Amino acid sequence: MKHDDINKLAHLARINISKDTIEDVTQSINNILTLVDQLQQVDTKGVLPMSHPLETPQPLRVDEVTEENCSKALQHNAPATENGLFLVPKVID
Amino acid sequence: MEWETVIGLEVHVQLATKSKIFSGASTRFGAEPNTQACAIDLAMPGTLPVANEKAFRYAVMFGLATHAEIGQRSVFERKNYFYPDLPKGYQTTQLDEPIVGPGSVEIVLDDGTTKSIRIHHAHLEEDAGKSLHEDFHGMSGIDLNRAGTPLIEIVSEPDMSNAQEAVAYAKKLHSIVTSLGICDGEMSQGSMRFDVNISVRMKGEEALGTRTETKNLNSFKFMEEAIALEVERQIDILEAGGVITQETRLYNGDTKTARSMRSKEDANDYRYFPCPDLLPVILDDDYIDSIRAQLPELPDARQQRFISEYQLSEYDAAILSDNTQTAIFFEQAVVICQDAKLTANWIMGELSARLNAEEKNITDSPISPEQLANLIERIKDNTISSKMAKEVFNALWQREDKYGSVDAIIKAKGLKQVSDSSALEAMVDEVIANNEAQINNYRNATPDKRPKMLGYFVGQIMKASKGQANPKIINEILLKKLNQLINNT
Amino acid sequence: MHHQTIAELVTGLRNKAFSSTELTQHYLARILTLDSQFNSYITISEEQALADAKKADERLAKGNAGDLCGIPIAHKDLFCTKGIRTSCASKMLDNFIPPYSATIVENCANAGAVTLGKTNMDEFAMGSSNESSFYGPTKNPWNTDCVPGGSSGGSAAAVAAQLAVAATGSDTGGSIRQPASFCGLTGLKPSYGRVSRWGMVAYASSLDQAGPITHTAEDAAIMMNTMASFDSKDSTSVNKSVPDYTKTLNDSLNGLRIGIPDEYFQEGLDQEVATLIQAALAEYKKLGATLHSVSLPHTHLAVPAYYVIAPAEASTNLSRFDGVRYGHRCDNPRDVIDLYKRSREQGFGEEVKHRILIGTYALSVGYYDAYYRKAQQVRRLIKQDFIEAFKSVDVIAGPVTPTPAFSLGAKTKDPVSMYLEDIYTLPTNLAGLCGISIPCGMSGNKPVGLQLTGHYFDEARLLNVAHQFQQHTDHHTKTAPVNSLTKPLILSNT
């Protein structure tokens, strides 16, 4: 991977990578990729992917309202709010 | 050059569950901002989703109603993208293993023929919140009340070839989901939203043209307008030798214009993968069969029943069966007044006109099915004329009588028509005696001209009775007396 | 008092040898005077602890005390604690005070436990040395030049330095067992689904599991009786009744079949560690167990598979940290994208960023099959290795790590060398099995741990096997050389 690839990836992950760190990040990512590339040597033809250790069905919940309004408590940690809304820089659709 | 249009629809339907798809917060519409967004909906650290059974039940109902395969194993995936109204940074949705597989619905075209529109699949997912663009010192406000509301996204095949078909299909879905009771159908509240994929190609061409997606249309009217506009735009570009850019567009119903969506510009890599917080949902045959057994009557079946049970015309039956609430209103009235045709006429005529004029749903009608039935009964037993009935209807609509009783209004307004034959006979006699010249003309006329001349006498009698005489009975008496007069000479 | 185990403290409290308030004050005083050497705590919840202790004393007086009534413990700082900062050792959550508690925190509180504070960790549990903490590294109480292990390094250090009698931890790839091993403690990673994940800030959802770090297997059993529960708020929590883990501690090991995986004793394993493990196995033979060679042929693929799966899940689990509803927000964002990019650049440390990027890559179009899907297939192969082995043995024994605790800074320059440290612990998480680390001797002044891996939901057996070892050896009774008398009493200025 080159700096450009890392920058594209970082954009997808919405993380800014400064010019001073891009070389270090690129090197680390390449080292990790070298490690995980060992996977390519294994023949896994016909092996069912295992996405979860529990291979059981999911329990479902009864449709009931169980949550009270606690917006005040939940907004306590918010960086910016007004009139009960979370504020962000102007959103352009 | 002749062009043809290819349209596919993605329809988002909010399911009418009490609580959200992954949390116990309320889905009620119109609450104060963020008062119905709990820790899970806000994606607070450490919170986890637990799926709502009712959402699955509703999705299965939709699948059964559209003759679709039900995904007995369905898997939630994470669709990753960053947006302020998407708190987790991913939308929990379904991709490869959706709850509803391929199905279809029938639509009726303008020429009366039917067309089958194929549904590719329908999947369960969570709704996002809303960005409010009022000015907060140059900032936007985020309300997450809607975040986590259960949706089914119904993805059609590109089977529609004009705006009318697309609207007919959309209306059909609306009718199905409201009949099933799985969606409130409130378009103005965003309960049903349409994304329209449109492309055009030269007639006879096999390959599809480049398509655009016009997102988030929330009325049939806007959908129709947006399609017309986009088709025209694409044809203009192609005829000028240009190419269509694949893009997401936004239609503005106020200005009747559309534009490309900037936020969707960079091609997204959604990095779908199975959500590790949610295991696959397995629905067994018993579960699906029990839902099938409890499935309410669907519009198509109801239309057939209305035709056979009430001898309604196909047209009347279609209109009355399309909307569940209208159908319920109709049947509640018919049970009382026992006259399906008259009930149908009143609902489709006077009642619809008034509801439309005031932009009301039939559930908000100030006149109840019982009241309408009573009104029809009074017409049938000759207590009032049709003309008087309209006056009573108005009074009921305005809630002039606080008890809302049809009889009380008739009485209060003195609207009773005179059907007592001795009183009417006296009136007829008086008119005959006072109109000697007209009687002579009648007598001298050939029998085929006589019926037309009868109107004059009826008019005179109605005038004398101040409009309260029963015209039907007057007709009978008048005819009898005139015949006697002619035969006696 | 701080030399005692939970079991002993419970007796002392019930016999009124001391009150919970006295006990709590004693521990708080130790933390305030001694922890500057170790940095094992991020937040000391003094007020909460004393209030908890007061309540516990009332319950003890009334005689309706729960299992952990009055016992001072610490929680890893990724368990949400209502009203107490929960930082995940990240600048991102430096000011985050949750309005709710994790289920395990509530379970402990309901059992009467006293919360002393929140322990240091690798940022968002990503690391094996506790060096990626925003609040600085934790030091190993046995040798302060060494790391305590990670990511539950603060919990292990706090218990080893007797700044809490027990602590909670979380284990995604070894994060309980490895620090327990480095710090001479007992650490249990339960089977996936045994302990609720509600309120535990997620690193890799299909691998994360909470568990206890204690001095003894008996204490771990007592902790598990409280921590384990079915939780309807976590749909990956398993609805299976929780046994009384203390009941079977004294079962005989006669006839126990212990599997020894060849792959765990190959190149890379430190010679001294290997010798201590062999000695422990010999001890088990004396206790009536039989040893059997087993094969886990895909072991060498655990590290690459883990470093695809865990970062993939983490990359999306950490998307919620966007500076909108909570957490760090950059100054003067120009637009929404700038808000995200700079808040996340500033809020996350290097290791976290690396894992997010790797995970993003593994899930992206064109790479999903080669990385994520491939890793999932390898995951199944690793699980099948265990299923096969458990057909002929009851538990599997081996080292926890290839070497004892390494020096601070030794592996920070080369993260991949750090990743390889987890070779013996990762397979348990990938399969979702339970595992325990217990002390089995010293390599110089560094403790060494023995790992026992159990079948699904076989925690009771693991604890029994561990306890019986501890009944016949004294490795677990050795304590880190923390000498409070030689240190000046410096009260915290906070």
PDB file of N, CA, C and O in Angstrom, chain B residues 39-40 42-50 78 80 82-84 87-90 139 144 269 271-274 276-279, chain C residues 80 96 100 197-201 205 232-236 313 316-317 319-321 325-326 336 340 344 360 363-365 368 372:
ATOM      1  N   ALA B  39     -30.846   5.136  24.699  1.00  0.00           N
ATOM      2  CA  ALA B  39     -29.390   4.941  24.610  1.00  0.00           C
ATOM      3  C   ALA B  39     -29.009   4.077  23.401  1.00  0.00           C
ATOM      4  O   ALA B  39     -28.002   4.332  22.733  1.00  0.00           O
ATOM      5  N   ILE B  40     -29.829   3.083  23.100  1.00  0.00           N
ATOM      6  CA  ILE B  40     -29.534   2.205  21.955  1.00  0.00           C
ATOM      7  C   ILE B  40     -29.670   2.993  20.655  1.00  0.00           C
ATOM      8  O   ILE B  40     -28.817   2.915  19.775  1.00  0.00           O
ATOM      9  N   LEU B  42     -29.318   6.071  20.217  1.00  0.00           N
ATOM     10  CA  LEU B  42     -28.254   7.069  20.119  1.00  0.00           C
ATOM     11  C   LEU B  42     -26.898   6.415  19.926  1.00  0.00           C
ATOM     12  O   LEU B  42     -25.892   7.101  19.842  1.00  0.00           O
ATOM     13  N   ALA B  43     -26.870   5.083  19.890  1.00  0.00           N
ATOM     14  CA  ALA B  43     -25.610   4.343  19.749  1.00  0.00           C
ATOM     15  C   ALA B  43     -24.630   4.716  20.847  1.00  0.00           C
ATOM     16  O   ALA B  43     -23.454   4.961  20.605  1.00  0.00           O
ATOM     17  N   MET B  44     -25.132   4.793  22.082  1.00  0.00           N
ATOM     18  CA  MET B  44     -24.234   5.057  23.199  1.00  0.00           C
ATOM     19  C   MET B  44     -23.300   3.862  23.346  1.00  0.00           C
ATOM     20  O   MET B  44     -23.682   2.723  23.052  1.00  0.00           O
ATOM     21  N   PRO B  45     -22.080   4.087  23.823  1.00  0.00           N
ATOM     22  CA  PRO B  45     -21.106   2.992  23.923  1.00  0.00           C
ATOM     23  C   PRO B  45     -21.630   1.851  24.798  1.00  0.00           C
ATOM     24  O   PRO B  45     -22.219   2.098  25.857  1.00  0.00           O
ATOM     25  N   GLY B  46     -21.426   0.640  24.356  1.00  0.00           N
ATOM     26  CA  GLY B  46     -21.790  -0.527  25.157  1.00  0.00           C
ATOM     27  C   GLY B  46     -23.226  -0.989  24.994  1.00  0.00           C
ATOM     28  O   GLY B  46     -23.600  -2.028  25.520  1.00  0.00           O
ATOM     29  N   THR B  47     -24.044  -0.219  24.257  1.00  0.00           N
ATOM     30  CA  THR B  47     -25.434  -0.645  24.081  1.00  0.00           C
ATOM     31  C   THR B  47     -25.525  -1.698  22.972  1.00  0.00           C
ATOM     32  O   THR B  47     -24.663  -1.764  22.105  1.00  0.00           O
ATOM     33  N   LEU B  48     -26.563  -2.510  23.054  1.00  0.00           N
ATOM     34  CA  LEU B  48     -26.722  -3.622  22.104  1.00  0.00           C
ATOM     35  C   LEU B  48     -28.154  -3.691  21.598  1.00  0.00           C
ATOM     36  O   LEU B  48     -29.088  -3.352  22.317  1.00  0.00           O
ATOM     37  N   PRO B  49     -28.327  -4.155  20.372  1.00  0.00           N
ATOM     38  CA  PRO B  49     -29.667  -4.272  19.798  1.00  0.00           C
ATOM     39  C   PRO B  49     -30.340  -5.602  20.163  1.00  0.00           C
ATOM     40  O   PRO B  49     -29.660  -6.622  20.280  1.00  0.00           O
ATOM     41  N   VAL B  50     -31.644  -5.569  20.369  1.00  0.00           N
ATOM     42  CA  VAL B  50     -32.414  -6.819  20.494  1.00  0.00           C
ATOM     43  C   VAL B  50     -33.610  -6.668  19.555  1.00  0.00           C
ATOM     44  O   VAL B  50     -34.375  -5.708  19.653  1.00  0.00           O
ATOM     45  N   ARG B  78     -24.437  -5.116   8.521  1.00  0.00           N
ATOM     46  CA  ARG B  78     -24.158  -3.704   8.773  1.00  0.00           C
ATOM     47  C   ARG B  78     -23.775  -3.045   7.449  1.00  0.00           C
ATOM     48  O   ARG B  78     -22.908  -3.535   6.739  1.00  0.00           O
ATOM     49  N   ASN B  80     -22.156   0.179   6.235  1.00  0.00           N
ATOM     50  CA  ASN B  80     -21.334   1.197   6.882  1.00  0.00           C
ATOM     51  C   ASN B  80     -21.221   2.485   6.070  1.00  0.00           C
ATOM     52  O   ASN B  80     -20.764   2.466   4.928  1.00  0.00           O
ATOM     53  N   PHE B  82     -20.909   7.038   7.059  1.00  0.00           N
ATOM     54  CA  PHE B  82     -21.002   8.080   8.083  1.00  0.00           C
ATOM     55  C   PHE B  82     -22.013   9.135   7.656  1.00  0.00           C
ATOM     56  O   PHE B  82     -21.948   9.643   6.543  1.00  0.00           O
ATOM     57  N   TYR B  83     -22.936   9.426   8.534  1.00  0.00           N
ATOM     58  CA  TYR B  83     -23.900  10.498   8.286  1.00  0.00           C
ATOM     59  C   TYR B  83     -24.463  10.912   9.648  1.00  0.00           C
ATOM     60  O   TYR B  83     -24.684  10.052  10.491  1.00  0.00           O
ATOM     61  N   PRO B  84     -24.696  12.200   9.854  1.00  0.00           N
ATOM     62  CA  PRO B  84     -25.092  12.618  11.207  1.00  0.00           C
ATOM     63  C   PRO B  84     -26.416  12.003  11.691  1.00  0.00           C
ATOM     64  O   PRO B  84     -26.611  11.876  12.891  1.00  0.00           O
ATOM     65  N   PRO B  87     -26.623   7.176  13.805  1.00  0.00           N
ATOM     66  CA  PRO B  87     -25.782   7.251  15.011  1.00  0.00           C
ATOM     67  C   PRO B  87     -24.679   6.196  15.101  1.00  0.00           C
ATOM     68  O   PRO B  87     -23.594   6.484  15.585  1.00  0.00           O
ATOM     69  N   LYS B  88     -24.929   4.993  14.659  1.00  0.00           N
ATOM     70  CA  LYS B  88     -23.914   3.950  14.824  1.00  0.00           C
ATOM     71  C   LYS B  88     -22.817   4.043  13.767  1.00  0.00           C
ATOM     72  O   LYS B  88     -21.796   3.388  13.875  1.00  0.00           O
ATOM     73  N   GLY B  89     -23.063   4.838  12.729  1.00  0.00           N
ATOM     74  CA  GLY B  89     -22.104   4.848  11.617  1.00  0.00           C
ATOM     75  C   GLY B  89     -22.341   3.660  10.700  1.00  0.00           C
ATOM     76  O   GLY B  89     -21.566   3.388   9.800  1.00  0.00           O
ATOM     77  N   TYR B  90     -23.389   2.928  10.964  1.00  0.00           N
ATOM     78  CA  TYR B  90     -23.830   1.881  10.040  1.00  0.00           C
ATOM     79  C   TYR B  90     -25.327   1.699  10.215  1.00  0.00           C
ATOM     80  O   TYR B  90     -25.879   1.990  11.277  1.00  0.00           O
ATOM     81  N   MET B 139     -25.509  25.917  11.974  1.00  0.00           N
ATOM     82  CA  MET B 139     -25.392  24.483  12.224  1.00  0.00           C
ATOM     83  C   MET B 139     -26.721  23.795  11.856  1.00  0.00           C
ATOM     84  O   MET B 139     -27.747  24.438  11.718  1.00  0.00           O
ATOM     85  N   LEU B 144     -33.093  12.280  16.557  1.00  0.00           N
ATOM     86  CA  LEU B 144     -32.974  10.839  16.324  1.00  0.00           C
ATOM     87  C   LEU B 144     -34.217  10.064  16.754  1.00  0.00           C
ATOM     88  O   LEU B 144     -34.161   8.846  16.934  1.00  0.00           O
ATOM     89  N   ASP B 269     -18.490   2.825  -0.495  1.00  0.00           N
ATOM     90  CA  ASP B 269     -18.158   1.420  -0.323  1.00  0.00           C
ATOM     91  C   ASP B 269     -18.745   1.063   1.036  1.00  0.00           C
ATOM     92  O   ASP B 269     -18.196   1.428   2.068  1.00  0.00           O
ATOM     93  N   ARG B 271     -19.194  -1.629   2.723  1.00  0.00           N
ATOM     94  CA  ARG B 271     -18.546  -2.651   3.558  1.00  0.00           C
ATOM     95  C   ARG B 271     -19.561  -3.486   4.347  1.00  0.00           C
ATOM     96  O   ARG B 271     -19.472  -3.632   5.557  1.00  0.00           O
ATOM     97  N   TYR B 272     -20.538  -4.001   3.646  1.00  0.00           N
ATOM     98  CA  TYR B 272     -21.528  -4.877   4.291  1.00  0.00           C
ATOM     99  C   TYR B 272     -20.842  -6.082   4.933  1.00  0.00           C
ATOM    100  O   TYR B 272     -19.934  -6.665   4.353  1.00  0.00           O
ATOM    101  N   PHE B 273     -21.275  -6.462   6.111  1.00  0.00           N
ATOM    102  CA  PHE B 273     -20.870  -7.753   6.690  1.00  0.00           C
ATOM    103  C   PHE B 273     -21.877  -8.133   7.762  1.00  0.00           C
ATOM    104  O   PHE B 273     -22.583  -7.259   8.283  1.00  0.00           O
ATOM    105  N   PRO B 274     -21.997  -9.413   8.095  1.00  0.00           N
ATOM    106  CA  PRO B 274     -23.039  -9.839   9.039  1.00  0.00           C
ATOM    107  C   PRO B 274     -22.845  -9.171  10.399  1.00  0.00           C
ATOM    108  O   PRO B 274     -21.732  -9.180  10.929  1.00  0.00           O
ATOM    109  N   PRO B 276     -22.320  -8.736  14.015  1.00  0.00           N
ATOM    110  CA  PRO B 276     -21.953  -9.706  15.048  1.00  0.00           C
ATOM    111  C   PRO B 276     -22.759  -9.563  16.343  1.00  0.00           C
ATOM    112  O   PRO B 276     -22.634 -10.415  17.224  1.00  0.00           O
ATOM    113  N   ASP B 277     -23.576  -8.521  16.439  1.00  0.00           N
ATOM    114  CA  ASP B 277     -24.425  -8.381  17.625  1.00  0.00           C
ATOM    115  C   ASP B 277     -25.770  -9.080  17.451  1.00  0.00           C
ATOM    116  O   ASP B 277     -26.552  -9.171  18.397  1.00  0.00           O
ATOM    117  N   LEU B 278     -26.069  -9.501  16.227  1.00  0.00           N
ATOM    118  CA  LEU B 278     -27.375 -10.091  15.942  1.00  0.00           C
ATOM    119  C   LEU B 278     -27.185 -11.411  15.198  1.00  0.00           C
ATOM    120  O   LEU B 278     -26.600 -11.444  14.124  1.00  0.00           O
ATOM    121  N   LEU B 279     -27.682 -12.465  15.762  1.00  0.00           N
ATOM    122  CA  LEU B 279     -27.548 -13.786  15.149  1.00  0.00           C
ATOM    123  C   LEU B 279     -28.620 -13.939  14.071  1.00  0.00           C
ATOM    124  O   LEU B 279     -29.585 -13.174  14.031  1.00  0.00           O
TER     125      LEU B 279
ATOM    126  N   CYS C  80     -19.375   0.219  31.408  1.00  0.00           N
ATOM    127  CA  CYS C  80     -20.055   1.463  31.735  1.00  0.00           C
ATOM    128  C   CYS C  80     -20.498   1.440  33.193  1.00  0.00           C
ATOM    129  O   CYS C  80     -21.044   0.450  33.682  1.00  0.00           O
ATOM    130  N   PHE C  96     -16.478  11.093  29.142  1.00  0.00           N
ATOM    131  CA  PHE C  96     -17.756  10.383  28.988  1.00  0.00           C
ATOM    132  C   PHE C  96     -18.237   9.793  30.319  1.00  0.00           C
ATOM    133  O   PHE C  96     -17.558   8.966  30.923  1.00  0.00           O
ATOM    134  N   TYR C 100     -25.894   4.920  32.396  1.00  0.00           N
ATOM    135  CA  TYR C 100     -26.344   3.540  32.633  1.00  0.00           C
ATOM    136  C   TYR C 100     -25.129   2.709  33.020  1.00  0.00           C
ATOM    137  O   TYR C 100     -23.984   3.130  32.796  1.00  0.00           O
ATOM    138  N   ARG C 197     -22.757  -8.876  27.539  1.00  0.00           N
ATOM    139  CA  ARG C 197     -21.921  -7.821  26.971  1.00  0.00           C
ATOM    140  C   ARG C 197     -22.587  -6.450  27.063  1.00  0.00           C
ATOM    141  O   ARG C 197     -22.011  -5.446  26.629  1.00  0.00           O
ATOM    142  N   TRP C 198     -23.799  -6.396  27.587  1.00  0.00           N
ATOM    143  CA  TRP C 198     -24.491  -5.106  27.671  1.00  0.00           C
ATOM    144  C   TRP C 198     -23.676  -4.143  28.536  1.00  0.00           C
ATOM    145  O   TRP C 198     -23.314  -4.471  29.672  1.00  0.00           O
ATOM    146  N   GLY C 199     -23.394  -2.975  27.982  1.00  0.00           N
ATOM    147  CA  GLY C 199     -22.678  -1.950  28.736  1.00  0.00           C
ATOM    148  C   GLY C 199     -21.173  -2.111  28.716  1.00  0.00           C
ATOM    149  O   GLY C 199     -20.461  -1.314  29.323  1.00  0.00           O
ATOM    150  N   MET C 200     -20.688  -3.133  28.041  1.00  0.00           N
ATOM    151  CA  MET C 200     -19.241  -3.296  27.857  1.00  0.00           C
ATOM    152  C   MET C 200     -18.924  -2.687  26.490  1.00  0.00           C
ATOM    153  O   MET C 200     -19.456  -3.143  25.473  1.00  0.00           O
ATOM    154  N   VAL C 201     -18.125  -1.657  26.450  1.00  0.00           N
ATOM    155  CA  VAL C 201     -17.873  -0.986  25.175  1.00  0.00           C
ATOM    156  C   VAL C 201     -17.223  -1.992  24.224  1.00  0.00           C
ATOM    157  O   VAL C 201     -16.216  -2.613  24.552  1.00  0.00           O
ATOM    158  N   SER C 205     -17.212  -7.609  18.571  1.00  0.00           N
ATOM    159  CA  SER C 205     -18.422  -8.157  19.202  1.00  0.00           C
ATOM    160  C   SER C 205     -18.487  -9.679  19.225  1.00  0.00           C
ATOM    161  O   SER C 205     -19.063 -10.251  20.139  1.00  0.00           O
ATOM    162  N   SER C 232     -31.456 -10.476  28.788  1.00  0.00           N
ATOM    163  CA  SER C 232     -32.311 -10.265  27.617  1.00  0.00           C
ATOM    164  C   SER C 232     -31.908  -9.001  26.850  1.00  0.00           C
ATOM    165  O   SER C 232     -32.370  -8.784  25.738  1.00  0.00           O
ATOM    166  N   LYS C 233     -31.041  -8.180  27.431  1.00  0.00           N
ATOM    167  CA  LYS C 233     -30.593  -6.978  26.717  1.00  0.00           C
ATOM    168  C   LYS C 233     -29.434  -7.270  25.758  1.00  0.00           C
ATOM    169  O   LYS C 233     -29.000  -6.406  25.011  1.00  0.00           O
ATOM    170  N   ASP C 234     -28.891  -8.485  25.833  1.00  0.00           N
ATOM    171  CA  ASP C 234     -27.799  -8.893  24.943  1.00  0.00           C
ATOM    172  C   ASP C 234     -28.274 -10.134  24.207  1.00  0.00           C
ATOM    173  O   ASP C 234     -28.364 -11.216  24.779  1.00  0.00           O
ATOM    174  N   SER C 235     -28.598  -9.986  22.924  1.00  0.00           N
ATOM    175  CA  SER C 235     -29.174 -11.143  22.222  1.00  0.00           C
ATOM    176  C   SER C 235     -28.129 -12.205  21.903  1.00  0.00           C
ATOM    177  O   SER C 235     -28.461 -13.248  21.364  1.00  0.00           O
ATOM    178  N   THR C 236     -26.860 -11.957  22.241  1.00  0.00           N
ATOM    179  CA  THR C 236     -25.860 -13.017  22.123  1.00  0.00           C
ATOM    180  C   THR C 236     -25.535 -13.614  23.492  1.00  0.00           C
ATOM    181  O   THR C 236     -24.563 -14.344  23.639  1.00  0.00           O
ATOM    182  N   GLU C 313     -14.505  -6.029  12.750  1.00  0.00           N
ATOM    183  CA  GLU C 313     -15.633  -5.697  13.635  1.00  0.00           C
ATOM    184  C   GLU C 313     -15.378  -4.367  14.340  1.00  0.00           C
ATOM    185  O   GLU C 313     -16.282  -3.527  14.466  1.00  0.00           O
ATOM    186  N   THR C 316     -16.133  -1.026  12.482  1.00  0.00           N
ATOM    187  CA  THR C 316     -17.511  -0.511  12.438  1.00  0.00           C
ATOM    188  C   THR C 316     -18.047  -0.260  13.843  1.00  0.00           C
ATOM    189  O   THR C 316     -18.822   0.656  14.041  1.00  0.00           O
ATOM    190  N   ASN C 317     -17.602  -1.044  14.833  1.00  0.00           N
ATOM    191  CA  ASN C 317     -18.031  -0.761  16.213  1.00  0.00           C
ATOM    192  C   ASN C 317     -17.602   0.635  16.649  1.00  0.00           C
ATOM    193  O   ASN C 317     -18.279   1.267  17.464  1.00  0.00           O
ATOM    194  N   SER C 319     -17.302   3.252  14.707  1.00  0.00           N
ATOM    195  CA  SER C 319     -17.818   4.332  13.850  1.00  0.00           C
ATOM    196  C   SER C 319     -18.707   5.290  14.628  1.00  0.00           C
ATOM    197  O   SER C 319     -18.894   6.431  14.232  1.00  0.00           O
ATOM    198  N   ARG C 320     -19.280   4.801  15.729  1.00  0.00           N
ATOM    199  CA  ARG C 320     -20.187   5.651  16.506  1.00  0.00           C
ATOM    200  C   ARG C 320     -19.450   6.796  17.188  1.00  0.00           C
ATOM    201  O   ARG C 320     -20.077   7.757  17.626  1.00  0.00           O
ATOM    202  N   PHE C 321     -18.137   6.678  17.292  1.00  0.00           N
ATOM    203  CA  PHE C 321     -17.376   7.759  17.925  1.00  0.00           C
ATOM    204  C   PHE C 321     -17.085   8.808  16.870  1.00  0.00           C
ATOM    205  O   PHE C 321     -16.063   8.773  16.193  1.00  0.00           O
ATOM    206  N   ARG C 325     -22.721  12.937  19.365  1.00  0.00           N
ATOM    207  CA  ARG C 325     -23.607  12.762  20.517  1.00  0.00           C
ATOM    208  C   ARG C 325     -22.872  12.682  21.856  1.00  0.00           C
ATOM    209  O   ARG C 325     -23.446  12.880  22.912  1.00  0.00           O
ATOM    210  N   TYR C 326     -21.607  12.338  21.796  1.00  0.00           N
ATOM    211  CA  TYR C 326     -20.755  12.243  22.992  1.00  0.00           C
ATOM    212  C   TYR C 326     -19.322  12.145  22.489  1.00  0.00           C
ATOM    213  O   TYR C 326     -19.086  11.989  21.285  1.00  0.00           O
ATOM    214  N   VAL C 336     -19.266  18.601   8.083  1.00  0.00           N
ATOM    215  CA  VAL C 336     -19.471  17.345   8.811  1.00  0.00           C
ATOM    216  C   VAL C 336     -18.286  16.396   8.616  1.00  0.00           C
ATOM    217  O   VAL C 336     -17.827  15.756   9.567  1.00  0.00           O
ATOM    218  N   TYR C 340     -15.870  14.754  11.530  1.00  0.00           N
ATOM    219  CA  TYR C 340     -15.551  13.338  11.737  1.00  0.00           C
ATOM    220  C   TYR C 340     -14.048  13.101  11.709  1.00  0.00           C
ATOM    221  O   TYR C 340     -13.471  12.484  12.590  1.00  0.00           O
ATOM    222  N   ARG C 344     -11.866  12.182  15.069  1.00  0.00           N
ATOM    223  CA  ARG C 344     -11.372  10.806  15.170  1.00  0.00           C
ATOM    224  C   ARG C 344      -9.837  10.761  15.110  1.00  0.00           C
ATOM    225  O   ARG C 344      -9.219   9.931  15.770  1.00  0.00           O
ATOM    226  N   THR C 360     -11.250  -1.683   7.951  1.00  0.00           N
ATOM    227  CA  THR C 360     -11.940  -1.036   6.830  1.00  0.00           C
ATOM    228  C   THR C 360     -11.495  -1.684   5.521  1.00  0.00           C
ATOM    229  O   THR C 360     -12.304  -1.982   4.644  1.00  0.00           O
ATOM    230  N   LEU C 363     -12.895  -5.235   4.858  1.00  0.00           N
ATOM    231  CA  LEU C 363     -14.321  -5.320   4.519  1.00  0.00           C
ATOM    232  C   LEU C 363     -14.640  -4.633   3.193  1.00  0.00           C
ATOM    233  O   LEU C 363     -15.768  -4.701   2.717  1.00  0.00           O
ATOM    234  N   SER C 364     -13.653  -3.965   2.616  1.00  0.00           N
ATOM    235  CA  SER C 364     -14.001  -3.130   1.462  1.00  0.00           C
ATOM    236  C   SER C 364     -14.142  -3.962   0.196  1.00  0.00           C
ATOM    237  O   SER C 364     -13.655  -5.082   0.099  1.00  0.00           O
ATOM    238  N   VAL C 365     -14.824  -3.344  -0.741  1.00  0.00           N
ATOM    239  CA  VAL C 365     -15.131  -4.017  -2.009  1.00  0.00           C
ATOM    240  C   VAL C 365     -13.847  -4.522  -2.655  1.00  0.00           C
ATOM    241  O   VAL C 365     -12.855  -3.817  -2.734  1.00  0.00           O
ATOM    242  N   TYR C 368     -13.018  -8.152   0.506  1.00  0.00           N
ATOM    243  CA  TYR C 368     -13.852  -8.867   1.477  1.00  0.00           C
ATOM    244  C   TYR C 368     -13.603 -10.368   1.419  1.00  0.00           C
ATOM    245  O   TYR C 368     -13.362 -11.013   2.439  1.00  0.00           O
ATOM    246  N   TYR C 372     -11.816 -10.920   4.832  1.00  0.00           N
ATOM    247  CA  TYR C 372     -12.825 -11.183   5.856  1.00  0.00           C
ATOM    248  C   TYR C 372     -13.418 -12.589   5.731  1.00  0.00           C
ATOM    249  O   TYR C 372     -13.461 -13.359   6.694  1.00  0.00           O
TER     250      TYR C 372
END
